[in-house]
Amino acid sequence: MVFWGPDFSELQQEDPEIAEIILAELERARSGLQLIASENFTSPAVLAALGSTLSNKYAEGYPGKRYYGGCSEVDRAELIGIERAKELFGAEHANLQPHSGASANIAAYGAFVAPGDTVMAMSLSHGGHLTHGSPVNFSGKWFNIVSYGVRPEDDLIDMEEVRRIAIENKPKMIICGATAYPRLIDFAGFRDIADEVGAIMMVDAAHFIGLVAGKAIPSPVPYADVVCFTTHKVLRGPRGGMMLCKAEHAAKIDKAVFPMMQGGPLMHAVAAKAVALKEASTPEYQAYAKQVILNAQALVSGLADRGMRPVSGGTDTHLALIDITSTGVTGAEAEIRCDAGRITLNKNAIPFDQQPPSIASGIRVGTPSVTTQGMGIAQMDVIADLIDRAVRSADPQEHAVIAKQTEQLVSDFPAYARG
Ligand SMILES: *Cc1c(COP(=O)(O)O)cnc(C)c1O
């Protein structure tokens, strides 16, 4: 059998406009440094599954219980993916159908709470996600959200405060996990508090689940009622979401994903998630996950040595939040200056930020992409130097010099080999 798959020349002939953009984006990504903490470079095998004819198949429902005929082959892909997820994470049940991390979170709300209920989550300004209660998100519009944050002394989650707020507000669901929290989360502590107030414990592991898969940090799976995550961050799979839960919640979770919140699954993405789970089960991936953390720690020290303050003093994960107030440059300006040096990172609010989020006093950096490229600790100090110079300079000529040096660095560690 021959794979009927992407032949790029067909796209170039039929739609040169879009083909050109795809090539330009590939060039952008591999000719600069990608330090967005939530991005990665997925494998050719995952991309092949994504670009397959599985995209054509309607498969509403679950393996063996579909609303459509002709699902015998996609059933096999989904069952393999579910088994791999259960095995890799030691979970009792897995659902691979959420279209994204936000969709997985929506399904968790759908399974366990109803509009008007009280839900407790990390405050957005201290690193929580939009789906944790932002007033512009469904979570903030439809639920009574109570928030916890970090302590001003050390930027760490204060478990005593979490407990006090939980007892005071009796939430039906407590969410832990964040988009910009560099430290480990006390899952056992959250479990105790959830039990004390009779709440469901949901872990939003979108950012760090890849580190759990690689056995580089402790797993939330033994503690949580449900773990929601994305498959495209450190985990290095296709863009998408996934959920793990205890067997007792399996039917509830499955019904919340479909038919409550979603329609037909993206079977090409489900198959690609299965491929990524296989990759994440290897010793090579485990070594990768550990290196991601070592690189993040090296990058943080490099920036700290150059006078920037790591929020919470460092990192235990793949990301760091850096308070750049001491440079006199805002997060927004730093993002633009780094971009001019071909360094892609994002501005980020820091806890107790004096600036509005659109300006911000910090930057967020992550090492999943550069580690996939094969960079190590030695390169992190070079990157810290490039960031430091880019942030502190307002001179376009200096930014052009930095851009050249960045290109040189990444050309030694190509993201996708040039044909
Ligand atoms: C990235 C992220 C999400 C959302 O994932 P999408 O795939 O963008 O919907 C949700 N929660 C957290 C904590 C995240 O970091």
PDB file of N, CA and C in Angstrom, residues 249-330:
ATOM      1  N   HIS A 249     -15.217   8.384  36.877  1.00  0.00           N
ATOM      2  CA  HIS A 249     -15.665   9.567  36.129  1.00  0.00           C
ATOM      3  C   HIS A 249     -15.670   9.344  34.613  1.00  0.00           C
ATOM      4  N   ALA A 250     -15.296   8.141  34.157  1.00  0.00           N
ATOM      5  CA  ALA A 250     -15.071   7.914  32.723  1.00  0.00           C
ATOM      6  C   ALA A 250     -16.305   8.263  31.873  1.00  0.00           C
ATOM      7  N   ALA A 251     -17.460   7.743  32.268  1.00  0.00           N
ATOM      8  CA  ALA A 251     -18.666   7.958  31.453  1.00  0.00           C
ATOM      9  C   ALA A 251     -19.023   9.448  31.414  1.00  0.00           C
ATOM     10  N   LYS A 252     -18.887  10.103  32.567  1.00  0.00           N
ATOM     11  CA  LYS A 252     -19.197  11.541  32.674  1.00  0.00           C
ATOM     12  C   LYS A 252     -18.303  12.377  31.758  1.00  0.00           C
ATOM     13  N   ILE A 253     -17.009  12.052  31.777  1.00  0.00           N
ATOM     14  CA  ILE A 253     -16.045  12.798  30.954  1.00  0.00           C
ATOM     15  C   ILE A 253     -16.338  12.567  29.473  1.00  0.00           C
ATOM     16  N   ASP A 254     -16.529  11.309  29.101  1.00  0.00           N
ATOM     17  CA  ASP A 254     -16.781  11.013  27.684  1.00  0.00           C
ATOM     18  C   ASP A 254     -18.039  11.741  27.193  1.00  0.00           C
ATOM     19  N   LYS A 255     -19.096  11.730  28.002  1.00  0.00           N
ATOM     20  CA  LYS A 255     -20.344  12.405  27.588  1.00  0.00           C
ATOM     21  C   LYS A 255     -20.166  13.925  27.527  1.00  0.00           C
ATOM     22  N   ALA A 256     -19.304  14.447  28.378  1.00  0.00           N
ATOM     23  CA  ALA A 256     -19.090  15.901  28.380  1.00  0.00           C
ATOM     24  C   ALA A 256     -18.324  16.336  27.129  1.00  0.00           C
ATOM     25  N   VAL A 257     -17.374  15.495  26.678  1.00  0.00           N
ATOM     26  CA  VAL A 257     -16.632  15.849  25.455  1.00  0.00           C
ATOM     27  C   VAL A 257     -17.576  15.726  24.255  1.00  0.00           C
ATOM     28  N   PHE A 258     -18.208  14.577  24.131  1.00  0.00           N
ATOM     29  CA  PHE A 258     -19.216  14.359  23.094  1.00  0.00           C
ATOM     30  C   PHE A 258     -20.370  13.591  23.691  1.00  0.00           C
ATOM     31  N   PRO A 259     -21.580  14.036  23.559  1.00  0.00           N
ATOM     32  CA  PRO A 259     -22.074  15.114  22.695  1.00  0.00           C
ATOM     33  C   PRO A 259     -22.255  16.478  23.363  1.00  0.00           C
ATOM     34  N   MET A 260     -21.840  16.633  24.627  1.00  0.00           N
ATOM     35  CA  MET A 260     -22.173  17.901  25.294  1.00  0.00           C
ATOM     36  C   MET A 260     -21.451  19.107  24.678  1.00  0.00           C
ATOM     37  N   MET A 261     -20.124  18.979  24.457  1.00  0.00           N
ATOM     38  CA  MET A 261     -19.344  20.156  24.067  1.00  0.00           C
ATOM     39  C   MET A 261     -18.802  20.119  22.644  1.00  0.00           C
ATOM     40  N   GLN A 262     -18.647  18.937  22.081  1.00  0.00           N
ATOM     41  CA  GLN A 262     -18.059  18.842  20.748  1.00  0.00           C
ATOM     42  C   GLN A 262     -18.921  17.998  19.827  1.00  0.00           C
ATOM     43  N   GLY A 263     -18.636  18.116  18.516  1.00  0.00           N
ATOM     44  CA  GLY A 263     -19.223  17.224  17.528  1.00  0.00           C
ATOM     45  C   GLY A 263     -18.216  16.144  17.179  1.00  0.00           C
ATOM     46  N   GLY A 264     -18.083  15.880  15.883  1.00  0.00           N
ATOM     47  CA  GLY A 264     -17.201  14.798  15.436  1.00  0.00           C
ATOM     48  C   GLY A 264     -15.751  15.035  15.809  1.00  0.00           C
ATOM     49  N   PRO A 265     -15.064  13.965  16.210  1.00  0.00           N
ATOM     50  CA  PRO A 265     -13.639  14.094  16.537  1.00  0.00           C
ATOM     51  C   PRO A 265     -12.800  14.315  15.290  1.00  0.00           C
ATOM     52  N   LEU A 266     -11.628  14.909  15.469  1.00  0.00           N
ATOM     53  CA  LEU A 266     -10.690  15.109  14.361  1.00  0.00           C
ATOM     54  C   LEU A 266      -9.820  13.860  14.329  1.00  0.00           C
ATOM     55  N   MET A 267     -10.223  12.857  13.525  1.00  0.00           N
ATOM     56  CA  MET A 267      -9.563  11.553  13.620  1.00  0.00           C
ATOM     57  C   MET A 267      -8.102  11.588  13.173  1.00  0.00           C
ATOM     58  N   HIS A 268      -7.765  12.512  12.260  1.00  0.00           N
ATOM     59  CA  HIS A 268      -6.348  12.649  11.900  1.00  0.00           C
ATOM     60  C   HIS A 268      -5.540  13.128  13.107  1.00  0.00           C
ATOM     61  N   ALA A 269      -6.144  14.009  13.904  1.00  0.00           N
ATOM     62  CA  ALA A 269      -5.459  14.502  15.105  1.00  0.00           C
ATOM     63  C   ALA A 269      -5.418  13.417  16.183  1.00  0.00           C
ATOM     64  N   VAL A 270      -6.488  12.643  16.307  1.00  0.00           N
ATOM     65  CA  VAL A 270      -6.494  11.546  17.292  1.00  0.00           C
ATOM     66  C   VAL A 270      -5.376  10.553  16.955  1.00  0.00           C
ATOM     67  N   ALA A 271      -5.253  10.204  15.666  1.00  0.00           N
ATOM     68  CA  ALA A 271      -4.187   9.282  15.249  1.00  0.00           C
ATOM     69  C   ALA A 271      -2.809   9.897  15.518  1.00  0.00           C
ATOM     70  N   ALA A 272      -2.687  11.189  15.239  1.00  0.00           N
ATOM     71  CA  ALA A 272      -1.399  11.865  15.477  1.00  0.00           C
ATOM     72  C   ALA A 272      -1.076  11.908  16.974  1.00  0.00           C
ATOM     73  N   LYS A 273      -2.115  12.045  17.823  1.00  0.00           N
ATOM     74  CA  LYS A 273      -1.884  11.990  19.275  1.00  0.00           C
ATOM     75  C   LYS A 273      -1.354  10.614  19.669  1.00  0.00           C
ATOM     76  N   ALA A 274      -1.901   9.562  19.053  1.00  0.00           N
ATOM     77  CA  ALA A 274      -1.417   8.208  19.345  1.00  0.00           C
ATOM     78  C   ALA A 274       0.063   8.086  18.981  1.00  0.00           C
ATOM     79  N   VAL A 275       0.451   8.645  17.846  1.00  0.00           N
ATOM     80  CA  VAL A 275       1.862   8.611  17.419  1.00  0.00           C
ATOM     81  C   VAL A 275       2.729   9.347  18.450  1.00  0.00           C
ATOM     82  N   ALA A 276       2.277  10.529  18.864  1.00  0.00           N
ATOM     83  CA  ALA A 276       3.055  11.318  19.832  1.00  0.00           C
ATOM     84  C   ALA A 276       3.198  10.566  21.159  1.00  0.00           C
ATOM     85  N   LEU A 277       2.141   9.858  21.570  1.00  0.00           N
ATOM     86  CA  LEU A 277       2.208   9.102  22.831  1.00  0.00           C
ATOM     87  C   LEU A 277       3.226   7.975  22.729  1.00  0.00           C
ATOM     88  N   LYS A 278       3.304   7.360  21.549  1.00  0.00           N
ATOM     89  CA  LYS A 278       4.323   6.323  21.351  1.00  0.00           C
ATOM     90  C   LYS A 278       5.721   6.945  21.465  1.00  0.00           C
ATOM     91  N   GLU A 279       5.907   8.075  20.810  1.00  0.00           N
ATOM     92  CA  GLU A 279       7.214   8.753  20.877  1.00  0.00           C
ATOM     93  C   GLU A 279       7.565   9.128  22.319  1.00  0.00           C
ATOM     94  N   ALA A 280       6.539   9.585  23.070  1.00  0.00           N
ATOM     95  CA  ALA A 280       6.788  10.066  24.438  1.00  0.00           C
ATOM     96  C   ALA A 280       7.070   8.921  25.403  1.00  0.00           C
ATOM     97  N   SER A 281       6.874   7.687  24.957  1.00  0.00           N
ATOM     98  CA  SER A 281       7.123   6.524  25.828  1.00  0.00           C
ATOM     99  C   SER A 281       8.551   6.005  25.727  1.00  0.00           C
ATOM    100  N   THR A 282       9.370   6.671  24.928  1.00  0.00           N
ATOM    101  CA  THR A 282      10.715   6.155  24.688  1.00  0.00           C
ATOM    102  C   THR A 282      11.742   6.742  25.659  1.00  0.00           C
ATOM    103  N   PRO A 283      12.850   6.026  25.873  1.00  0.00           N
ATOM    104  CA  PRO A 283      13.946   6.573  26.697  1.00  0.00           C
ATOM    105  C   PRO A 283      14.479   7.889  26.115  1.00  0.00           C
ATOM    106  N   GLU A 284      14.454   8.015  24.781  1.00  0.00           N
ATOM    107  CA  GLU A 284      14.946   9.256  24.154  1.00  0.00           C
ATOM    108  C   GLU A 284      14.084  10.443  24.599  1.00  0.00           C
ATOM    109  N   TYR A 285      12.778  10.217  24.649  1.00  0.00           N
ATOM    110  CA  TYR A 285      11.895  11.316  25.062  1.00  0.00           C
ATOM    111  C   TYR A 285      12.129  11.655  26.544  1.00  0.00           C
ATOM    112  N   GLN A 286      12.367  10.626  27.355  1.00  0.00           N
ATOM    113  CA  GLN A 286      12.611  10.887  28.783  1.00  0.00           C
ATOM    114  C   GLN A 286      13.885  11.725  28.960  1.00  0.00           C
ATOM    115  N   ALA A 287      14.896  11.399  28.155  1.00  0.00           N
ATOM    116  CA  ALA A 287      16.132  12.195  28.219  1.00  0.00           C
ATOM    117  C   ALA A 287      15.848  13.631  27.759  1.00  0.00           C
ATOM    118  N   TYR A 288      15.017  13.749  26.727  1.00  0.00           N
ATOM    119  CA  TYR A 288      14.618  15.078  26.229  1.00  0.00           C
ATOM    120  C   TYR A 288      13.950  15.897  27.343  1.00  0.00           C
ATOM    121  N   ALA A 289      12.978  15.289  28.020  1.00  0.00           N
ATOM    122  CA  ALA A 289      12.214  16.016  29.048  1.00  0.00           C
ATOM    123  C   ALA A 289      13.143  16.526  30.151  1.00  0.00           C
ATOM    124  N   LYS A 290      14.093  15.690  30.542  1.00  0.00           N
ATOM    125  CA  LYS A 290      15.030  16.121  31.601  1.00  0.00           C
ATOM    126  C   LYS A 290      15.916  17.264  31.090  1.00  0.00           C
ATOM    127  N   GLN A 291      16.328  17.174  29.817  1.00  0.00           N
ATOM    128  CA  GLN A 291      17.177  18.218  29.245  1.00  0.00           C
ATOM    129  C   GLN A 291      16.419  19.546  29.123  1.00  0.00           C
ATOM    130  N   VAL A 292      15.127  19.461  28.814  1.00  0.00           N
ATOM    131  CA  VAL A 292      14.298  20.678  28.729  1.00  0.00           C
ATOM    132  C   VAL A 292      14.404  21.470  30.042  1.00  0.00           C
ATOM    133  N   ILE A 293      14.329  20.751  31.159  1.00  0.00           N
ATOM    134  CA  ILE A 293      14.382  21.418  32.470  1.00  0.00           C
ATOM    135  C   ILE A 293      15.796  21.960  32.744  1.00  0.00           C
ATOM    136  N   LEU A 294      16.799  21.145  32.466  1.00  0.00           N
ATOM    137  CA  LEU A 294      18.184  21.614  32.675  1.00  0.00           C
ATOM    138  C   LEU A 294      18.449  22.866  31.837  1.00  0.00           C
ATOM    139  N   ASN A 295      17.950  22.856  30.607  1.00  0.00           N
ATOM    140  CA  ASN A 295      18.141  24.022  29.740  1.00  0.00           C
ATOM    141  C   ASN A 295      17.408  25.245  30.293  1.00  0.00           C
ATOM    142  N   ALA A 296      16.190  25.045  30.779  1.00  0.00           N
ATOM    143  CA  ALA A 296      15.437  26.181  31.327  1.00  0.00           C
ATOM    144  C   ALA A 296      16.181  26.762  32.526  1.00  0.00           C
ATOM    145  N   GLN A 297      16.721  25.869  33.354  1.00  0.00           N
ATOM    146  CA  GLN A 297      17.453  26.349  34.538  1.00  0.00           C
ATOM    147  C   GLN A 297      18.726  27.097  34.130  1.00  0.00           C
ATOM    148  N   ALA A 298      19.387  26.602  33.085  1.00  0.00           N
ATOM    149  CA  ALA A 298      20.604  27.287  32.604  1.00  0.00           C
ATOM    150  C   ALA A 298      20.260  28.646  31.998  1.00  0.00           C
ATOM    151  N   LEU A 299      19.157  28.687  31.265  1.00  0.00           N
ATOM    152  CA  LEU A 299      18.738  29.959  30.660  1.00  0.00           C
ATOM    153  C   LEU A 299      18.384  30.982  31.741  1.00  0.00           C
ATOM    154  N   VAL A 300      17.680  30.528  32.767  1.00  0.00           N
ATOM    155  CA  VAL A 300      17.331  31.411  33.885  1.00  0.00           C
ATOM    156  C   VAL A 300      18.589  31.943  34.572  1.00  0.00           C
ATOM    157  N   SER A 301      19.562  31.068  34.838  1.00  0.00           N
ATOM    158  CA  SER A 301      20.791  31.556  35.500  1.00  0.00           C
ATOM    159  C   SER A 301      21.494  32.557  34.617  1.00  0.00           C
ATOM    160  N   GLY A 302      21.516  32.292  33.309  1.00  0.00           N
ATOM    161  CA  GLY A 302      22.173  33.212  32.385  1.00  0.00           C
ATOM    162  C   GLY A 302      21.530  34.589  32.423  1.00  0.00           C
ATOM    163  N   LEU A 303      20.211  34.624  32.495  1.00  0.00           N
ATOM    164  CA  LEU A 303      19.506  35.915  32.526  1.00  0.00           C
ATOM    165  C   LEU A 303      19.689  36.586  33.891  1.00  0.00           C
ATOM    166  N   ALA A 304      19.677  35.774  34.947  1.00  0.00           N
ATOM    167  CA  ALA A 304      19.875  36.322  36.304  1.00  0.00           C
ATOM    168  C   ALA A 304      21.277  36.920  36.428  1.00  0.00           C
ATOM    169  N   ASP A 305      22.262  36.216  35.864  1.00  0.00           N
ATOM    170  CA  ASP A 305      23.650  36.733  35.890  1.00  0.00           C
ATOM    171  C   ASP A 305      23.742  38.086  35.209  1.00  0.00           C
ATOM    172  N   ARG A 306      22.826  38.333  34.263  1.00  0.00           N
ATOM    173  CA  ARG A 306      22.863  39.604  33.525  1.00  0.00           C
ATOM    174  C   ARG A 306      21.900  40.633  34.112  1.00  0.00           C
ATOM    175  N   GLY A 307      21.450  40.364  35.339  1.00  0.00           N
ATOM    176  CA  GLY A 307      20.715  41.383  36.087  1.00  0.00           C
ATOM    177  C   GLY A 307      19.205  41.365  35.961  1.00  0.00           C
ATOM    178  N   MET A 308      18.640  40.278  35.401  1.00  0.00           N
ATOM    179  CA  MET A 308      17.180  40.188  35.327  1.00  0.00           C
ATOM    180  C   MET A 308      16.693  39.235  36.424  1.00  0.00           C
ATOM    181  N   ARG A 309      15.505  39.528  36.967  1.00  0.00           N
ATOM    182  CA  ARG A 309      15.039  38.754  38.126  1.00  0.00           C
ATOM    183  C   ARG A 309      14.099  37.617  37.719  1.00  0.00           C
ATOM    184  N   PRO A 310      14.506  36.358  37.960  1.00  0.00           N
ATOM    185  CA  PRO A 310      13.568  35.260  37.699  1.00  0.00           C
ATOM    186  C   PRO A 310      12.464  35.268  38.762  1.00  0.00           C
ATOM    187  N   VAL A 311      11.226  35.304  38.323  1.00  0.00           N
ATOM    188  CA  VAL A 311      10.107  35.246  39.267  1.00  0.00           C
ATOM    189  C   VAL A 311      10.176  33.898  39.988  1.00  0.00           C
ATOM    190  N   SER A 312      10.041  33.917  41.298  1.00  0.00           N
ATOM    191  CA  SER A 312      10.164  32.762  42.205  1.00  0.00           C
ATOM    192  C   SER A 312      11.615  32.293  42.336  1.00  0.00           C
ATOM    193  N   GLY A 313      12.547  33.038  41.772  1.00  0.00           N
ATOM    194  CA  GLY A 313      13.961  32.719  41.955  1.00  0.00           C
ATOM    195  C   GLY A 313      14.524  31.683  41.002  1.00  0.00           C
ATOM    196  N   GLY A 314      13.674  31.093  40.155  1.00  0.00           N
ATOM    197  CA  GLY A 314      14.198  30.080  39.230  1.00  0.00           C
ATOM    198  C   GLY A 314      13.085  29.287  38.587  1.00  0.00           C
ATOM    199  N   THR A 315      13.379  28.038  38.243  1.00  0.00           N
ATOM    200  CA  THR A 315      12.346  27.193  37.642  1.00  0.00           C
ATOM    201  C   THR A 315      12.595  25.723  37.939  1.00  0.00           C
ATOM    202  N   ASP A 316      11.510  24.951  38.027  1.00  0.00           N
ATOM    203  CA  ASP A 316      11.583  23.484  38.138  1.00  0.00           C
ATOM    204  C   ASP A 316      11.079  22.843  36.858  1.00  0.00           C
ATOM    205  N   THR A 317      10.733  23.672  35.859  1.00  0.00           N
ATOM    206  CA  THR A 317      10.030  23.149  34.685  1.00  0.00           C
ATOM    207  C   THR A 317      10.705  23.632  33.395  1.00  0.00           C
ATOM    208  N   HIS A 318       9.901  23.711  32.347  1.00  0.00           N
ATOM    209  CA  HIS A 318      10.411  24.084  31.020  1.00  0.00           C
ATOM    210  C   HIS A 318      10.329  25.575  30.774  1.00  0.00           C
ATOM    211  N   LEU A 319       9.759  26.325  31.712  1.00  0.00           N
ATOM    212  CA  LEU A 319       9.528  27.744  31.448  1.00  0.00           C
ATOM    213  C   LEU A 319      10.022  28.606  32.598  1.00  0.00           C
ATOM    214  N   ALA A 320      10.271  29.854  32.267  1.00  0.00           N
ATOM    215  CA  ALA A 320      10.643  30.810  33.291  1.00  0.00           C
ATOM    216  C   ALA A 320       9.961  32.137  33.004  1.00  0.00           C
ATOM    217  N   LEU A 321       9.644  32.806  34.084  1.00  0.00           N
ATOM    218  CA  LEU A 321       9.055  34.124  33.999  1.00  0.00           C
ATOM    219  C   LEU A 321      10.124  35.082  34.519  1.00  0.00           C
ATOM    220  N   ILE A 322      10.457  36.086  33.706  1.00  0.00           N
ATOM    221  CA  ILE A 322      11.571  36.963  34.048  1.00  0.00           C
ATOM    222  C   ILE A 322      11.063  38.386  34.208  1.00  0.00           C
ATOM    223  N   ASP A 323      11.298  38.926  35.395  1.00  0.00           N
ATOM    224  CA  ASP A 323      10.946  40.313  35.683  1.00  0.00           C
ATOM    225  C   ASP A 323      12.087  41.190  35.166  1.00  0.00           C
ATOM    226  N   ILE A 324      11.773  42.003  34.125  1.00  0.00           N
ATOM    227  CA  ILE A 324      12.844  42.799  33.504  1.00  0.00           C
ATOM    228  C   ILE A 324      12.763  44.276  33.896  1.00  0.00           C
ATOM    229  N   THR A 325      12.048  44.551  35.008  1.00  0.00           N
ATOM    230  CA  THR A 325      11.909  45.935  35.466  1.00  0.00           C
ATOM    231  C   THR A 325      13.268  46.643  35.570  1.00  0.00           C
ATOM    232  N   SER A 326      14.277  45.924  36.043  1.00  0.00           N
ATOM    233  CA  SER A 326      15.601  46.532  36.274  1.00  0.00           C
ATOM    234  C   SER A 326      16.248  47.052  34.986  1.00  0.00           C
ATOM    235  N   THR A 327      15.793  46.543  33.818  1.00  0.00           N
ATOM    236  CA  THR A 327      16.386  47.012  32.560  1.00  0.00           C
ATOM    237  C   THR A 327      15.773  48.344  32.120  1.00  0.00           C
ATOM    238  N   GLY A 328      14.646  48.715  32.743  1.00  0.00           N
ATOM    239  CA  GLY A 328      13.945  49.935  32.341  1.00  0.00           C
ATOM    240  C   GLY A 328      13.132  49.736  31.059  1.00  0.00           C
ATOM    241  N   VAL A 329      13.049  48.500  30.582  1.00  0.00           N
ATOM    242  CA  VAL A 329      12.317  48.203  29.348  1.00  0.00           C
ATOM    243  C   VAL A 329      11.058  47.409  29.730  1.00  0.00           C
ATOM    244  N   THR A 330       9.927  47.694  29.086  1.00  0.00           N
ATOM    245  CA  THR A 330       8.701  46.951  29.409  1.00  0.00           C
ATOM    246  C   THR A 330       8.712  45.596  28.702  1.00  0.00           C
TER     247      THR A 330
END
